[in-house]
C-alpha cells in the first residue's frame, strides 16, 4: 500500500509537470487540468496500452494510424540498441549500412520504377520534399512557370509551412497569408459528393474531370503536381471508386503534371496492401511514406521518386539542395528494417485485409442498429464512420450538442481510445488486431452510440 502511494504521488508530480510545461497536440493545459488530464501511458502490448493508474486501454487509432506492427515489439527495441552500440550518427558526406539496406528494401517494395529514396524525419517533411522535388524537376526541364499544386478538399498532408495549406483545412487563419499556388479539387467521397452523383462511379468520374478542368482553368504550364492520399484518412475516410485514380493518372500524363501519392498513412499494410495505390493499379511519379515504416517506434519518413524524376537532379549542377539533419539516421533505418521484417514475417498486410473486412462488416451491423450512423466506409484497417442527425437528409448534428465530445468521453469510459472529430471518426488500429479485439471495440461503440442517441431522443 505504501509503495502504491509513493508511485501515485510521483505520478501526480509528473502530471503537474506536464500541465506546467508540455504543449500537447490540439490541447490546452487549462482544459486538461479541469478534466484531470493528461492521461500518461507507461506500457503497451499489441493493440493495448496501460496508463499510469494501471488501466488498460484499446487504442483504436494505433497512435496516429501509425503503430502498424503493434505496441511492445521488443525485437525492434533490440535492433535499435544494437545499432546504437555500433554507430549513432554519421559524418557529413557519408552514409551507413542500415540506410543503404533500407533504401534497397524500399526500392524492392515500391511499385515499378520508384527507386530513388530521399530520407526525412516525418510525413510533413516527406510531403514538403515531394513538392520541392516536383517544382525543381519542372525547372530542370525548362518549365519555369510550373509551381501550382493541386490537392483535394478535406485532405490532410501535414503541419509544416507549405503542406498545411493543402486540403483547404479549417483553422488556418492564424498562419496567413496562405502559401501561393494552392489549388483545390473535389474529394471523390460518394457520401458527400460535391456533384450530387447517383453512384460511386459517377462521383469518381466527375471528381477526376474536375481535376482536368482545374488544370485547364489555371493553364497546364503553371501546374507542377497533384498530391493525394490513395484513400483519404481525414474526415472519416474517403474511398474513391475504382475509376478515379486511373483517370487522374491519365489526366496528369496528358498535361505534364506530376502525380504525388501521399502514402504516409496508407503505406505498409494499412489498407490491406503494402501501398494503397496497389488497389488501383496506378504508379505515381513520387510517393511519400512515414508512420508505418517504423510503426512509430522512431521518427522516419521518405520521399521516393521515379528514376525519370530523380535523374533530372544527377550531376554537379543539378543537385537537389536540401539537407535534413535527422534524415537517414542509422538507428531509425535499423528500426525500419526490423519493423518491415516483422510486418512481412507475421503477414500483417494480409491480416489488415482480413480483419479490415471483418471490422467493416461489424460497422455495417452497427449502422443497421443506430439511426445516427449515416455511413461507414474504409479499406483494410483504415475505416471511417460518419454520424448524422437525419439519415435521409444527411444533416449533421448541431455543434452545440457536442456529439464528438460526448462519444469520445463515452468510449473512454468503456476503455477504448477513440477520438471523434465533429461527426466523424477515423479508425486505424495496429495491424495485429484480432476479431476479439474488434468485437470489443464495436461493442463499446454500440453501447456509446446508443446512450448518446437516448440522450438526444433519437431512438
Short mmCIF file of C-alpha atoms in Angstrom, two decimals:
data_model
loop_
_atom_site.label_atom_id
_atom_site.label_comp_id
_atom_site.label_asym_id
_atom_site.label_seq_id
_atom_site.Cartn_x
_atom_site.Cartn_y
_atom_site.Cartn_z
CA UNK A 1 0.00 0.00 0.00
CA UNK A 2 2.78 2.41 0.96
CA UNK A 3 4.64 1.65 -2.25
CA UNK A 4 1.48 2.28 -4.31
CA UNK A 5 1.00 5.62 -2.58
CA UNK A 6 4.57 6.64 -3.42
CA UNK A 7 4.05 5.67 -7.06
CA UNK A 8 0.78 7.64 -7.15
CA UNK A 9 2.45 10.63 -5.54
CA UNK A 10 5.29 10.50 -8.05
CA UNK A 11 2.86 10.31 -10.94
CA UNK A 12 0.87 13.27 -9.58
CA UNK A 13 4.11 15.25 -9.74
CA UNK A 14 4.74 14.08 -13.31
CA UNK A 15 1.21 15.05 -14.33
CA UNK A 16 1.64 18.50 -12.79
CA UNK A 17 4.92 18.94 -14.68
CA UNK A 18 3.05 18.12 -17.89
CA UNK A 19 0.44 20.77 -17.10
CA UNK A 20 3.17 23.29 -16.31
CA UNK A 21 5.46 22.69 -19.28
CA UNK A 22 4.04 20.42 -22.01
CA UNK A 23 2.24 21.84 -25.05
CA UNK A 24 0.34 18.82 -26.38
CA UNK A 25 -1.17 18.33 -29.83
CA UNK A 26 -4.52 20.08 -30.24
CA UNK A 27 -4.89 20.54 -26.46
CA UNK A 28 -4.64 23.29 -23.90
CA UNK A 29 -3.36 22.78 -20.39
CA UNK A 30 -6.22 24.59 -18.64
CA UNK A 31 -8.92 22.30 -20.06
CA UNK A 32 -6.71 19.27 -19.47
CA UNK A 33 -6.27 20.20 -15.82
CA UNK A 34 -10.03 20.68 -15.37
CA UNK A 35 -10.62 17.22 -16.84
CA UNK A 36 -7.97 15.55 -14.68
CA UNK A 37 -5.52 15.00 -17.50
CA UNK A 38 -3.36 14.41 -19.29
CA UNK A 39 -3.50 10.63 -19.45
CA UNK A 40 0.00 9.25 -19.10
CA UNK A 41 0.76 5.96 -20.81
CA UNK A 42 3.52 3.77 -19.41
CA UNK A 43 3.47 0.49 -21.40
CA UNK A 44 1.89 -1.21 -24.38
CA UNK A 45 1.33 -4.63 -25.93
CA UNK A 46 -0.32 -5.34 -29.26
CA UNK A 47 -3.39 -3.10 -29.58
CA UNK A 48 -3.45 -2.23 -25.87
CA UNK A 49 -1.71 0.38 -23.73
CA UNK A 50 -1.59 0.76 -19.94
CA UNK A 51 -1.74 4.12 -18.21
CA UNK A 52 -0.08 5.33 -15.02
CA UNK A 53 -3.12 4.32 -12.97
CA UNK A 54 -2.89 0.74 -14.19
CA UNK A 55 -5.90 0.97 -16.52
CA UNK A 56 -5.61 -0.97 -19.78
CA UNK A 57 -6.98 0.63 -22.95
CA UNK A 58 -7.57 -0.49 -26.52
CA UNK A 59 -6.00 2.04 -28.87
CA UNK A 60 -8.46 2.09 -31.77
CA UNK A 61 -6.34 4.69 -33.55
CA UNK A 62 -2.99 2.90 -33.27
CA UNK A 63 -1.28 6.17 -32.35
CA UNK A 64 -1.98 8.25 -35.45
CA UNK A 65 -2.86 5.18 -37.55
CA UNK A 66 0.88 4.63 -37.30
CA UNK A 67 1.68 1.81 -34.86
CA UNK A 68 1.25 -0.76 -37.62
CA UNK A 69 3.24 -3.59 -36.02
CA UNK A 70 1.59 -3.01 -32.64
CA UNK A 71 2.97 -1.97 -29.28
CA UNK A 72 5.61 -3.94 -27.38
CA UNK A 73 7.71 -5.29 -30.25
CA UNK A 74 10.89 -5.95 -28.29
CA UNK A 75 12.70 -7.08 -31.44
CA UNK A 76 12.53 -3.51 -32.70
CA UNK A 77 13.98 -2.24 -29.44
CA UNK A 78 16.79 -4.80 -29.71
CA UNK A 79 17.61 -3.65 -33.27
CA UNK A 80 17.67 -0.08 -32.06
CA UNK A 81 20.08 -0.84 -29.23
CA UNK A 82 22.35 -2.96 -31.40
CA UNK A 83 22.78 -0.16 -33.94
CA UNK A 84 23.26 2.48 -31.24
CA UNK A 85 26.14 0.48 -29.82
CA UNK A 86 27.80 0.42 -33.24
CA UNK A 87 27.18 3.90 -34.66
CA UNK A 88 24.71 6.58 -33.63
CA UNK A 89 25.21 9.06 -36.47
CA UNK A 90 27.42 9.71 -39.50
CA UNK A 91 29.89 12.36 -40.69
CA UNK A 92 28.87 14.76 -43.45
CA UNK A 93 29.23 13.35 -46.94
CA UNK A 94 29.00 9.73 -45.76
CA UNK A 95 26.26 7.17 -45.27
CA UNK A 96 25.72 3.93 -43.32
CA UNK A 97 24.93 0.29 -43.95
CA UNK A 98 21.43 0.33 -42.32
CA UNK A 99 20.33 3.22 -44.53
CA UNK A 100 21.68 1.61 -47.68
CA UNK A 101 19.90 -1.66 -46.84
CA UNK A 102 16.70 0.25 -46.10
CA UNK A 103 16.59 2.22 -49.36
CA UNK A 104 17.38 -1.01 -51.20
CA UNK A 105 14.42 -2.67 -49.48
CA UNK A 106 12.14 0.26 -50.22
CA UNK A 107 13.13 0.09 -53.87
CA UNK A 108 12.06 -3.57 -53.87
CA UNK A 109 8.74 -2.88 -52.16
CA UNK A 110 7.71 0.26 -54.04
CA UNK A 111 5.89 -0.20 -57.34
CA UNK A 112 7.54 -0.04 -60.77
CA UNK A 113 10.50 2.35 -61.06
CA UNK A 114 10.03 4.22 -57.78
CA UNK A 115 13.60 3.60 -56.70
CA UNK A 116 15.31 6.82 -55.58
CA UNK A 117 14.76 7.47 -51.86
CA UNK A 118 15.17 10.82 -50.05
CA UNK A 119 15.11 10.16 -46.27
CA UNK A 120 13.29 12.57 -43.95
CA UNK A 121 12.09 12.67 -40.34
CA UNK A 122 8.29 12.77 -40.65
CA UNK A 123 5.37 12.80 -43.05
CA UNK A 124 5.13 16.57 -43.26
CA UNK A 125 8.80 16.77 -44.25
CA UNK A 126 8.33 14.00 -46.81
CA UNK A 127 5.44 15.84 -48.44
CA UNK A 128 7.27 19.18 -48.38
CA UNK A 129 10.20 17.41 -50.05
CA UNK A 130 7.93 15.88 -52.69
CA UNK A 131 6.52 19.29 -53.64
CA UNK A 132 10.00 20.82 -53.78
CA UNK A 133 11.21 17.96 -55.98
CA UNK A 134 8.22 18.42 -58.31
CA UNK A 135 8.77 22.16 -58.69
CA UNK A 136 12.53 21.78 -59.13
CA UNK A 137 12.03 18.97 -61.64
CA UNK A 138 9.98 21.21 -63.91
CA UNK A 139 12.59 23.96 -63.65
CA UNK A 140 15.29 21.48 -64.65
CA UNK A 141 13.21 20.81 -67.76
CA UNK A 142 12.77 24.48 -68.57
CA UNK A 143 9.14 24.73 -67.37
CA UNK A 144 9.82 27.64 -65.05
CA UNK A 145 6.17 28.62 -64.63
CA UNK A 146 5.02 25.35 -63.08
CA UNK A 147 4.65 25.95 -59.34
CA UNK A 148 0.98 25.34 -58.52
CA UNK A 149 -0.05 22.23 -56.60
CA UNK A 150 -3.47 20.58 -56.65
CA UNK A 151 -4.78 18.87 -53.52
CA UNK A 152 -8.29 17.71 -52.66
CA UNK A 153 -10.61 19.50 -50.23
CA UNK A 154 -10.84 17.67 -46.92
CA UNK A 155 -7.42 16.04 -47.18
CA UNK A 156 -4.51 16.45 -44.78
CA UNK A 157 -0.87 16.34 -45.83
CA UNK A 158 1.00 17.71 -42.82
CA UNK A 159 1.51 20.62 -40.47
CA UNK A 160 4.58 22.43 -41.78
CA UNK A 161 4.56 25.80 -43.56
CA UNK A 162 3.76 24.64 -47.10
CA UNK A 163 1.82 21.41 -46.88
CA UNK A 164 -0.53 22.65 -44.17
CA UNK A 165 -2.28 24.67 -46.87
CA UNK A 166 -3.09 21.55 -48.87
CA UNK A 167 -6.60 20.20 -48.42
CA UNK A 168 -8.20 23.57 -47.64
CA UNK A 169 -8.44 22.62 -43.96
CA UNK A 170 -10.26 24.85 -41.50
CA UNK A 171 -8.47 26.66 -38.69
CA UNK A 172 -5.52 28.03 -40.63
CA UNK A 173 -6.32 31.73 -40.27
CA UNK A 174 -3.67 32.10 -37.55
CA UNK A 175 -0.99 31.32 -40.11
CA UNK A 176 -2.00 33.51 -43.04
CA UNK A 177 -1.03 34.58 -45.63
CA UNK A 178 -1.54 31.27 -47.39
CA UNK A 179 1.15 29.61 -49.43
CA UNK A 180 0.79 30.75 -53.08
CA UNK A 181 -0.12 28.28 -55.78
CA UNK A 182 -2.51 26.08 -53.81
CA UNK A 183 -5.39 24.72 -55.92
CA UNK A 184 -8.23 22.56 -54.60
CA UNK A 185 -10.12 19.78 -56.34
CA UNK A 186 -13.16 17.83 -55.07
CA UNK A 187 -12.83 14.85 -52.78
CA UNK A 188 -14.21 11.72 -54.52
CA UNK A 189 -16.31 10.78 -51.49
CA UNK A 190 -19.63 9.44 -52.76
CA UNK A 191 -21.43 10.00 -49.45
CA UNK A 192 -20.63 13.73 -49.62
CA UNK A 193 -20.09 14.08 -53.36
CA UNK A 194 -19.90 17.71 -54.49
CA UNK A 195 -21.75 16.79 -57.69
CA UNK A 196 -24.78 15.08 -56.11
CA UNK A 197 -23.85 11.94 -58.05
CA UNK A 198 -26.14 8.93 -58.12
CA UNK A 199 -23.39 6.26 -57.99
CA UNK A 200 -19.82 6.00 -56.65
CA UNK A 201 -18.53 5.62 -60.22
CA UNK A 202 -20.28 8.78 -61.32
CA UNK A 203 -18.80 10.69 -58.39
CA UNK A 204 -15.33 9.34 -59.20
CA UNK A 205 -15.56 10.29 -62.87
CA UNK A 206 -16.89 13.77 -62.15
CA UNK A 207 -14.26 14.37 -59.47
CA UNK A 208 -11.49 13.30 -61.84
CA UNK A 209 -12.90 15.52 -64.61
CA UNK A 210 -12.86 18.40 -62.12
CA UNK A 211 -9.09 17.92 -61.79
CA UNK A 212 -8.72 18.34 -65.54
CA UNK A 213 -10.98 21.41 -65.51
CA UNK A 214 -8.85 22.94 -62.76
CA UNK A 215 -5.66 22.35 -64.74
CA UNK A 216 -7.16 23.92 -67.85
CA UNK A 217 -8.56 26.86 -65.88
CA UNK A 218 -5.15 27.72 -64.47
CA UNK A 219 -3.25 26.67 -67.63
CA UNK A 220 -1.27 23.43 -67.66
CA UNK A 221 2.06 25.26 -67.87
CA UNK A 222 1.50 26.63 -64.34
CA UNK A 223 0.66 23.34 -62.59
CA UNK A 224 3.53 21.31 -61.14
CA UNK A 225 1.85 18.45 -59.30
CA UNK A 226 -1.23 16.86 -57.82
CA UNK A 227 -0.94 15.35 -54.35
CA UNK A 228 -3.44 12.93 -52.85
CA UNK A 229 -3.76 10.03 -50.47
CA UNK A 230 -4.92 6.97 -52.45
CA UNK A 231 -7.54 6.52 -49.72
CA UNK A 232 -8.10 9.69 -47.73
CA UNK A 233 -7.65 9.22 -44.00
CA UNK A 234 -9.01 12.55 -42.77
CA UNK A 235 -12.69 13.30 -42.24
CA UNK A 236 -13.84 9.79 -41.51
CA UNK A 237 -12.03 8.26 -44.53
CA UNK A 238 -12.86 8.60 -48.22
CA UNK A 239 -12.53 5.64 -50.58
CA UNK A 240 -12.72 6.57 -54.28
CA UNK A 241 -14.36 4.26 -56.75
CA UNK A 242 -12.03 2.23 -58.96
CA UNK A 243 -12.33 4.65 -61.90
CA UNK A 244 -10.88 7.65 -60.10
CA UNK A 245 -7.12 7.13 -59.86
CA UNK A 246 -6.60 5.67 -63.37
CA UNK A 247 -8.45 8.71 -64.75
CA UNK A 248 -6.38 11.13 -62.66
CA UNK A 249 -3.17 9.35 -63.72
CA UNK A 250 -4.12 9.78 -67.38
CA UNK A 251 -5.02 13.45 -66.87
CA UNK A 252 -1.70 14.16 -65.15
CA UNK A 253 0.17 12.46 -68.00
CA UNK A 254 -1.77 14.43 -70.60
CA UNK A 255 -0.80 17.79 -69.13
CA UNK A 256 2.68 17.00 -67.78
CA UNK A 257 1.63 17.22 -64.12
CA UNK A 258 3.49 15.02 -61.64
CA UNK A 259 1.35 12.73 -59.50
CA UNK A 260 2.38 12.54 -55.83
CA UNK A 261 0.86 9.69 -53.81
CA UNK A 262 0.82 10.51 -50.11
CA UNK A 263 1.15 7.06 -48.53
CA UNK A 264 2.16 8.44 -45.12
CA UNK A 265 -0.92 6.86 -43.51
CA UNK A 266 -1.84 4.24 -46.10
CA UNK A 267 1.58 2.65 -46.55
CA UNK A 268 2.98 -0.55 -45.01
CA UNK A 269 -0.20 -2.58 -44.90
CA UNK A 270 -2.71 -0.09 -43.53
CA UNK A 271 -5.25 -0.79 -46.31
CA UNK A 272 -4.53 -4.49 -46.83
CA UNK A 273 -1.85 -3.84 -49.45
CA UNK A 274 1.75 -2.81 -48.84
CA UNK A 275 0.85 0.51 -50.50
CA UNK A 276 -2.70 1.68 -51.16
CA UNK A 277 -2.14 2.69 -54.80
CA UNK A 278 -1.86 -1.04 -55.49
CA UNK A 279 -5.65 -1.24 -55.13
CA UNK A 280 -5.96 0.89 -58.26
CA UNK A 281 -3.06 -0.39 -60.35
CA UNK A 282 -1.64 3.13 -60.58
CA UNK A 283 2.02 4.10 -60.20
CA UNK A 284 2.69 7.68 -59.07
CA UNK A 285 5.70 9.76 -60.09
CA UNK A 286 6.57 10.42 -56.45
CA UNK A 287 5.45 8.59 -53.30
CA UNK A 288 5.79 9.70 -49.69
CA UNK A 289 5.96 7.34 -46.71
CA UNK A 290 6.27 7.66 -42.92
CA UNK A 291 4.36 6.34 -39.88
CA UNK A 292 4.18 2.61 -40.66
CA UNK A 293 7.76 2.48 -41.97
CA UNK A 294 8.87 2.22 -38.32
CA UNK A 295 5.44 1.67 -36.74
CA UNK A 296 6.28 4.95 -34.96
CA UNK A 297 8.99 3.34 -32.84
CA UNK A 298 11.26 6.15 -34.07
CA UNK A 299 10.69 9.12 -36.41
CA UNK A 300 11.43 8.31 -40.04
CA UNK A 301 9.93 9.19 -43.40
CA UNK A 302 10.97 9.23 -47.03
CA UNK A 303 10.13 10.64 -50.43
CA UNK A 304 10.54 8.07 -53.20
CA UNK A 305 10.90 9.33 -56.76
CA UNK A 306 10.64 7.53 -60.05
CA UNK A 307 14.01 7.23 -61.76
CA UNK A 308 12.99 9.60 -64.58
CA UNK A 309 12.22 12.29 -61.99
CA UNK A 310 15.33 11.73 -59.89
CA UNK A 311 17.60 11.63 -62.94
CA UNK A 312 16.89 15.31 -63.54
CA UNK A 313 19.00 16.00 -60.44
CA UNK A 314 22.04 13.93 -61.40
CA UNK A 315 25.24 15.86 -61.95
CA UNK A 316 27.02 18.57 -60.01
CA UNK A 317 24.97 21.47 -61.36
CA UNK A 318 21.65 19.72 -60.79
CA UNK A 319 21.89 18.73 -57.11
CA UNK A 320 18.61 18.88 -55.16
CA UNK A 321 19.61 21.36 -52.49
CA UNK A 322 18.13 20.27 -49.21
CA UNK A 323 19.59 18.78 -46.05
CA UNK A 324 17.66 17.36 -43.08
CA UNK A 325 19.81 16.63 -40.03
CA UNK A 326 17.93 13.53 -38.95
CA UNK A 327 17.01 12.26 -42.40
CA UNK A 328 18.58 8.84 -42.91
CA UNK A 329 19.63 8.38 -39.30
CA UNK A 330 21.27 4.94 -38.99
CA UNK A 331 19.35 3.98 -35.84
CA UNK A 332 15.96 4.81 -37.35
CA UNK A 333 16.97 2.96 -40.51
CA UNK A 334 17.81 -0.15 -38.48
CA UNK A 335 14.44 0.14 -36.74
CA UNK A 336 12.64 0.45 -40.08
CA UNK A 337 14.33 -2.66 -41.43
CA UNK A 338 13.32 -4.69 -38.37
CA UNK A 339 9.79 -3.29 -38.47
CA UNK A 340 9.34 -4.23 -42.13
CA UNK A 341 10.70 -7.70 -41.34
CA UNK A 342 8.06 -8.10 -38.61
CA UNK A 343 5.29 -6.89 -40.92
CA UNK A 344 6.32 -9.40 -43.59
CA UNK A 345 7.02 -12.38 -41.32
CA UNK A 346 3.71 -12.01 -39.47
CA UNK A 347 1.67 -11.35 -42.61
CA UNK A 348 0.32 -8.14 -41.10
CA UNK A 349 -0.64 -6.87 -44.55
CA UNK A 350 -2.84 -9.94 -45.03
CA UNK A 351 -4.21 -9.61 -41.51
CA UNK A 352 -5.11 -5.99 -42.26
CA UNK A 353 -7.09 -7.11 -45.30
CA UNK A 354 -8.91 -9.89 -43.41
CA UNK A 355 -9.54 -8.04 -40.15
CA UNK A 356 -10.46 -4.88 -42.03
CA UNK A 357 -13.18 -6.72 -43.94
CA UNK A 358 -14.50 -8.15 -40.65
CA UNK A 359 -14.34 -4.76 -38.93
CA UNK A 360 -16.26 -3.10 -41.79
CA UNK A 361 -18.87 -5.85 -41.62
CA UNK A 362 -19.33 -5.21 -37.88
CA UNK A 363 -19.59 -1.45 -38.50
CA UNK A 364 -22.29 -2.11 -41.11
CA UNK A 365 -24.21 -4.04 -38.43
CA UNK A 366 -23.78 -1.03 -36.15
CA UNK A 367 -25.22 1.21 -38.85
CA UNK A 368 -28.24 -1.07 -39.11
CA UNK A 369 -28.98 -0.61 -35.38
CA UNK A 370 -28.38 3.11 -35.00
CA UNK A 371 -30.19 5.86 -36.93
CA UNK A 372 -27.39 8.34 -36.17
CA UNK A 373 -24.83 6.31 -38.14
CA UNK A 374 -25.09 7.77 -41.61
CA UNK A 375 -22.21 6.00 -43.32
CA UNK A 376 -19.38 3.57 -42.69
CA UNK A 377 -16.53 3.14 -45.14
CA UNK A 378 -12.95 2.02 -45.48
CA UNK A 379 -10.47 -0.48 -46.83
CA UNK A 380 -8.29 -2.75 -44.71
CA UNK A 381 -7.71 -1.25 -41.29
CA UNK A 382 -8.34 2.32 -42.39
CA UNK A 383 -12.00 2.75 -41.55
CA UNK A 384 -14.37 5.63 -41.03
CA UNK A 385 -17.77 6.32 -39.54
CA UNK A 386 -19.91 9.42 -40.07
CA UNK A 387 -22.77 10.42 -37.79
CA UNK A 388 -25.83 12.39 -38.91
CA UNK A 389 -28.81 13.97 -37.23
CA UNK A 390 -31.07 12.80 -40.07
CA UNK A 391 -30.01 9.85 -42.20
CA UNK A 392 -32.34 10.75 -45.08
CA UNK A 393 -31.09 14.32 -45.49
CA UNK A 394 -27.56 13.60 -44.19
CA UNK A 395 -27.91 16.67 -42.00
CA UNK A 396 -25.11 16.93 -39.43
CA UNK A 397 -25.59 17.45 -35.71
CA UNK A 398 -25.56 20.99 -34.39
CA UNK A 399 -22.20 21.85 -32.83
CA UNK A 400 -23.93 22.87 -29.61
CA UNK A 401 -24.81 19.20 -28.96
CA UNK A 402 -21.09 18.36 -28.65
CA UNK A 403 -21.58 14.95 -30.22
CA UNK A 404 -17.88 14.39 -30.74
CA UNK A 405 -17.03 15.11 -27.10
CA UNK A 406 -19.92 13.01 -25.86
CA UNK A 407 -18.81 9.97 -27.83
CA UNK A 408 -15.10 10.42 -27.16
CA UNK A 409 -15.86 10.55 -23.43
CA UNK A 410 -18.23 7.58 -23.58
CA UNK A 411 -15.67 5.46 -25.42
CA UNK A 412 -13.10 6.47 -22.82
CA UNK A 413 -15.42 5.31 -20.07
CA UNK A 414 -15.52 1.94 -21.84
CA UNK A 415 -11.73 1.65 -22.04
CA UNK A 416 -11.35 2.44 -25.73
CA UNK A 417 -9.27 5.33 -27.06
CA UNK A 418 -11.40 6.63 -29.93
CA UNK A 419 -11.46 10.36 -30.55
CA UNK A 420 -14.33 11.69 -32.65
CA UNK A 421 -13.85 14.90 -34.63
CA UNK A 422 -17.06 16.69 -35.43
CA UNK A 423 -19.46 14.00 -36.61
CA UNK A 424 -16.74 11.69 -37.89
CA UNK A 425 -14.13 9.26 -36.64
CA UNK A 426 -11.22 7.58 -38.40
CA UNK A 427 -10.25 4.16 -37.06
CA UNK A 428 -6.74 2.81 -37.68
CA UNK A 429 -5.69 0.23 -35.07
CA UNK A 430 -2.46 -1.77 -35.10
CA UNK A 431 -2.43 -4.35 -37.88
CA UNK A 432 -2.04 -7.19 -35.38
CA UNK A 433 -5.64 -6.70 -34.20
CA UNK A 434 -7.84 -9.80 -33.77
CA UNK A 435 -11.56 -10.49 -34.17
CA UNK A 436 -11.96 -10.50 -30.39
CA UNK A 437 -10.38 -7.03 -30.22
CA UNK A 438 -12.68 -5.78 -32.96
CA UNK A 439 -15.74 -7.24 -31.22
CA UNK A 440 -14.74 -5.44 -28.03
CA UNK A 441 -14.36 -2.11 -29.85
CA UNK A 442 -17.65 -2.46 -31.73
CA UNK A 443 -19.48 -3.48 -28.55
CA UNK A 444 -18.22 -0.30 -26.88
CA UNK A 445 -19.27 1.77 -29.89
CA UNK A 446 -22.72 0.13 -29.91
CA UNK A 447 -23.25 0.99 -26.26
CA UNK A 448 -21.82 4.51 -26.50
CA UNK A 449 -23.77 5.49 -29.62
CA UNK A 450 -26.96 4.03 -28.18
CA UNK A 451 -26.52 6.01 -24.99
CA UNK A 452 -25.87 9.20 -26.98
CA UNK A 453 -28.97 8.62 -29.12
CA UNK A 454 -31.08 8.17 -25.98
CA UNK A 455 -29.76 11.41 -24.51
CA UNK A 456 -30.63 13.25 -27.74
CA UNK A 457 -34.02 11.46 -28.13
CA UNK A 458 -33.07 9.97 -31.49
CA UNK A 459 -34.41 6.47 -30.91
#
